[in-house]
Short mmCIF file of N, CA and C in Angstrom, two decimals:
data_model
loop_
_atom_site.label_atom_id
_atom_site.label_comp_id
_atom_site.label_asym_id
_atom_site.label_seq_id
_atom_site.Cartn_x
_atom_site.Cartn_y
_atom_site.Cartn_z
N MET A 1 98.68 102.47 103.60
CA MET A 1 97.54 101.68 103.15
C MET A 1 96.88 100.91 104.26
N ALA A 2 97.69 100.40 105.18
CA ALA A 2 97.13 99.63 106.29
C ALA A 2 96.18 100.50 107.09
N ALA A 3 96.53 101.75 107.32
CA ALA A 3 95.67 102.67 108.09
C ALA A 3 94.36 102.91 107.32
N ASN A 4 94.43 103.10 106.01
CA ASN A 4 93.26 103.32 105.21
C ASN A 4 92.33 102.11 105.30
N LEU A 5 92.93 100.94 105.14
CA LEU A 5 92.12 99.71 105.24
C LEU A 5 91.48 99.54 106.56
N THR A 6 92.19 99.83 107.62
CA THR A 6 91.63 99.69 108.95
C THR A 6 90.49 100.66 109.15
N SER A 7 90.64 101.85 108.69
CA SER A 7 89.57 102.89 108.84
C SER A 7 88.34 102.52 108.08
N GLU A 8 88.47 101.76 106.99
CA GLU A 8 87.33 101.37 106.18
C GLU A 8 86.91 99.88 106.38
N SER A 9 87.41 99.27 107.43
CA SER A 9 87.27 97.82 107.62
C SER A 9 85.79 97.37 107.71
N GLU A 10 84.90 98.26 108.05
CA GLU A 10 83.49 97.86 108.16
C GLU A 10 82.77 98.11 106.78
N ASN A 11 83.43 98.60 105.81
CA ASN A 11 82.83 98.85 104.45
C ASN A 11 83.53 97.86 103.52
N THR A 12 82.87 96.72 103.28
CA THR A 12 83.45 95.65 102.45
C THR A 12 83.81 96.17 101.02
N ASP A 13 82.91 96.92 100.42
CA ASP A 13 83.17 97.42 99.09
C ASP A 13 84.46 98.27 98.97
N ARG A 14 84.59 99.11 100.00
CA ARG A 14 85.78 99.97 100.06
C ARG A 14 87.09 99.14 100.35
N VAL A 15 86.96 98.12 101.21
CA VAL A 15 88.08 97.26 101.49
C VAL A 15 88.51 96.60 100.25
N VAL A 16 87.61 96.12 99.41
CA VAL A 16 87.94 95.39 98.15
C VAL A 16 88.69 96.32 97.22
N LYS A 17 88.16 97.57 97.10
CA LYS A 17 88.86 98.52 96.27
C LYS A 17 90.29 98.84 96.75
N LEU A 18 90.44 99.02 98.03
CA LEU A 18 91.75 99.35 98.57
C LEU A 18 92.72 98.15 98.44
N VAL A 19 92.23 96.95 98.59
CA VAL A 19 93.07 95.73 98.41
C VAL A 19 93.51 95.68 96.95
N ASN A 20 92.66 95.97 96.07
CA ASN A 20 93.02 95.97 94.62
C ASN A 20 94.06 97.05 94.34
N GLU A 21 93.95 98.22 94.98
CA GLU A 21 94.99 99.25 94.86
C GLU A 21 96.33 98.77 95.36
N CYS A 22 96.27 98.09 96.49
CA CYS A 22 97.53 97.48 97.09
C CYS A 22 98.18 96.57 96.05
N ARG A 23 97.39 95.78 95.41
CA ARG A 23 97.94 94.83 94.41
C ARG A 23 98.55 95.55 93.25
N MET A 24 97.87 96.66 92.83
CA MET A 24 98.45 97.43 91.70
C MET A 24 99.75 98.09 92.08
N LEU A 25 99.97 98.36 93.40
CA LEU A 25 101.18 98.97 93.91
C LEU A 25 102.22 97.87 94.27
N ASP A 26 101.94 96.63 93.92
CA ASP A 26 102.81 95.52 94.25
C ASP A 26 103.03 95.27 95.73
N LEU A 27 102.01 95.60 96.51
CA LEU A 27 102.03 95.23 97.91
C LEU A 27 101.34 93.95 98.10
N ASN A 28 102.01 93.07 98.81
CA ASN A 28 101.39 91.72 99.06
C ASN A 28 100.29 91.89 100.14
N ILE A 29 99.18 91.18 99.87
CA ILE A 29 98.11 91.20 100.86
C ILE A 29 98.13 89.78 101.52
N VAL A 30 98.46 89.77 102.79
CA VAL A 30 98.55 88.46 103.53
C VAL A 30 97.15 88.17 104.08
N PRO A 31 96.62 87.06 103.77
CA PRO A 31 95.25 86.75 104.18
C PRO A 31 95.16 86.60 105.68
N PRO A 32 93.93 86.63 106.25
CA PRO A 32 93.79 86.56 107.71
C PRO A 32 94.34 85.28 108.22
N ASP A 33 94.99 85.35 109.37
CA ASP A 33 95.61 84.19 110.04
C ASP A 33 95.31 84.35 111.49
N ILE A 34 94.63 83.36 112.10
CA ILE A 34 94.19 83.47 113.47
C ILE A 34 95.33 83.65 114.42
N ASN A 35 96.55 83.26 114.09
CA ASN A 35 97.69 83.39 114.96
C ASN A 35 98.55 84.60 114.65
N ARG A 36 98.46 85.21 113.50
CA ARG A 36 99.37 86.31 113.10
C ARG A 36 98.62 87.61 112.90
N SER A 37 97.34 87.58 112.55
CA SER A 37 96.61 88.84 112.30
C SER A 37 96.36 89.57 113.60
N LYS A 38 96.14 90.88 113.43
CA LYS A 38 95.77 91.79 114.54
C LYS A 38 94.29 92.16 114.29
N VAL A 39 93.78 93.05 115.16
CA VAL A 39 92.43 93.50 114.98
C VAL A 39 92.33 94.31 113.68
N GLY A 40 93.20 95.25 113.47
CA GLY A 40 93.21 96.06 112.26
C GLY A 40 94.31 95.57 111.32
N PHE A 41 94.28 96.12 110.11
CA PHE A 41 95.34 95.86 109.13
C PHE A 41 96.63 96.40 109.62
N PHE A 42 97.76 95.75 109.26
CA PHE A 42 99.07 96.30 109.62
C PHE A 42 100.04 95.99 108.51
N ALA A 43 101.11 96.79 108.45
CA ALA A 43 102.09 96.67 107.31
C ALA A 43 103.42 96.14 107.96
N ARG A 44 104.02 95.32 107.20
CA ARG A 44 105.34 94.82 107.60
C ARG A 44 106.11 94.52 106.27
N LYS A 45 107.27 95.21 106.14
CA LYS A 45 108.03 95.12 104.96
C LYS A 45 107.20 95.53 103.68
N ASN A 46 107.10 94.67 102.73
CA ASN A 46 106.28 95.01 101.54
C ASN A 46 104.95 94.27 101.51
N ALA A 47 104.32 94.16 102.69
CA ALA A 47 103.07 93.43 102.83
C ALA A 47 102.14 94.07 103.78
N VAL A 48 100.89 93.90 103.48
CA VAL A 48 99.79 94.38 104.33
C VAL A 48 99.04 93.11 104.84
N TYR A 49 99.00 93.01 106.18
CA TYR A 49 98.37 91.88 106.80
C TYR A 49 96.89 92.18 107.07
N PHE A 50 96.02 91.29 106.72
CA PHE A 50 94.58 91.44 106.82
C PHE A 50 94.20 91.49 108.30
N GLY A 51 93.34 92.45 108.64
CA GLY A 51 92.83 92.57 110.00
C GLY A 51 91.63 91.75 110.25
N LEU A 52 91.55 91.16 111.38
CA LEU A 52 90.41 90.26 111.72
C LEU A 52 89.10 91.00 111.76
N ASN A 53 89.13 92.32 112.13
CA ASN A 53 87.92 93.08 112.18
C ASN A 53 87.28 93.28 110.83
N ALA A 54 87.98 93.08 109.72
CA ALA A 54 87.45 93.28 108.38
C ALA A 54 86.78 92.00 107.84
N ILE A 55 86.83 90.96 108.59
CA ILE A 55 86.17 89.70 108.20
C ILE A 55 84.66 89.82 108.64
N LYS A 56 83.80 89.55 107.64
CA LYS A 56 82.37 89.70 107.93
C LYS A 56 81.96 88.84 109.10
N ASN A 57 81.14 89.38 109.94
CA ASN A 57 80.51 88.72 111.11
C ASN A 57 81.52 88.39 112.23
N VAL A 58 82.68 88.88 112.18
CA VAL A 58 83.64 88.64 113.29
C VAL A 58 83.38 89.70 114.38
N GLY A 59 83.40 90.90 114.11
CA GLY A 59 83.12 91.97 115.03
C GLY A 59 84.35 92.36 115.86
N LYS A 60 84.36 93.56 116.36
CA LYS A 60 85.51 94.07 117.04
C LYS A 60 85.72 93.34 118.39
N LYS A 61 84.65 93.07 119.13
CA LYS A 61 84.83 92.36 120.41
C LYS A 61 85.48 91.02 120.27
N ALA A 62 85.03 90.25 119.29
CA ALA A 62 85.61 88.94 119.05
C ALA A 62 87.05 89.06 118.55
N ALA A 63 87.31 90.04 117.64
CA ALA A 63 88.63 90.20 117.14
C ALA A 63 89.60 90.58 118.27
N PHE A 64 89.19 91.49 119.17
CA PHE A 64 90.10 91.90 120.28
C PHE A 64 90.33 90.64 121.18
N SER A 65 89.33 89.86 121.47
CA SER A 65 89.45 88.66 122.28
C SER A 65 90.38 87.68 121.67
N ILE A 66 90.25 87.40 120.39
CA ILE A 66 91.16 86.47 119.69
C ILE A 66 92.57 86.88 119.74
N VAL A 67 92.80 88.15 119.42
CA VAL A 67 94.19 88.71 119.39
C VAL A 67 94.75 88.74 120.78
N ASN A 68 94.03 89.26 121.75
CA ASN A 68 94.55 89.36 123.14
C ASN A 68 94.88 87.96 123.70
N ASN A 69 94.02 87.03 123.53
CA ASN A 69 94.27 85.65 124.08
C ASN A 69 95.45 85.00 123.37
N CYS A 70 95.60 85.21 122.09
CA CYS A 70 96.74 84.66 121.36
C CYS A 70 98.06 85.30 121.85
N GLU A 71 98.07 86.59 122.05
CA GLU A 71 99.25 87.26 122.59
C GLU A 71 99.58 86.81 123.97
N LYS A 72 98.56 86.59 124.79
CA LYS A 72 98.73 86.24 126.20
C LYS A 72 99.14 84.77 126.33
N ASP A 73 98.51 83.82 125.64
CA ASP A 73 98.73 82.37 125.80
C ASP A 73 99.52 81.70 124.72
N GLY A 74 99.82 82.38 123.64
CA GLY A 74 100.52 81.75 122.57
C GLY A 74 99.59 81.36 121.45
N ILE A 75 100.17 80.78 120.41
CA ILE A 75 99.40 80.43 119.25
C ILE A 75 98.25 79.43 119.53
N TYR A 76 97.23 79.52 118.73
CA TYR A 76 96.12 78.54 118.82
C TYR A 76 96.55 77.26 118.06
N LYS A 77 96.62 76.15 118.71
CA LYS A 77 97.06 74.95 118.08
C LYS A 77 95.96 74.24 117.30
N SER A 78 94.73 74.54 117.65
CA SER A 78 93.58 73.93 116.99
C SER A 78 92.36 74.81 117.24
N ILE A 79 91.28 74.51 116.53
CA ILE A 79 90.02 75.24 116.74
C ILE A 79 89.49 75.00 118.15
N LYS A 80 89.82 73.87 118.73
CA LYS A 80 89.39 73.62 120.12
C LYS A 80 90.06 74.63 121.07
N TYR A 81 91.36 74.92 120.90
CA TYR A 81 92.03 75.90 121.77
C TYR A 81 91.48 77.25 121.57
N LEU A 82 91.13 77.63 120.36
CA LEU A 82 90.53 78.90 120.05
C LEU A 82 89.21 79.09 120.83
N VAL A 83 88.38 78.05 120.78
CA VAL A 83 87.07 78.11 121.49
C VAL A 83 87.26 78.17 122.96
N ILE A 84 88.10 77.30 123.49
CA ILE A 84 88.39 77.28 124.94
C ILE A 84 88.89 78.63 125.45
N ALA A 85 89.80 79.23 124.71
CA ALA A 85 90.39 80.51 125.09
C ALA A 85 89.42 81.68 125.06
N ASN A 86 88.54 81.61 124.05
CA ASN A 86 87.66 82.81 123.78
C ASN A 86 86.23 82.65 124.32
N TYR A 87 85.84 81.36 124.62
CA TYR A 87 84.51 81.16 125.12
C TYR A 87 84.57 80.21 126.29
N PRO A 88 85.20 80.63 127.43
CA PRO A 88 85.32 79.76 128.58
C PRO A 88 83.95 79.30 129.05
N GLY A 89 83.83 78.05 129.48
CA GLY A 89 82.60 77.56 129.97
C GLY A 89 81.63 77.11 128.83
N GLN A 90 81.99 77.29 127.57
CA GLN A 90 81.13 76.92 126.48
C GLN A 90 81.48 75.55 125.89
N ASN A 91 82.58 74.94 126.41
CA ASN A 91 82.99 73.74 125.76
C ASN A 91 82.47 72.51 126.52
#
């Protein structure tokens, strides 16, 4: 299901339908988390983790930047750290 959701991540209506199917299959849908989510959806145990790319107006470039910086530097402790890491020179 995670692969299906990732492939449809730019189609909000389809994502909603697939998320509902996951729920009918008793799969937990873990909401987006700036420190745990990946660019695409992924599965772990009996859960599907929401991909950042499926959030409206985030975009692939921003999602890759957020995930890469989090993996490189560790968790974002606040919105300030998120901005500093992903938009250097903008603070």
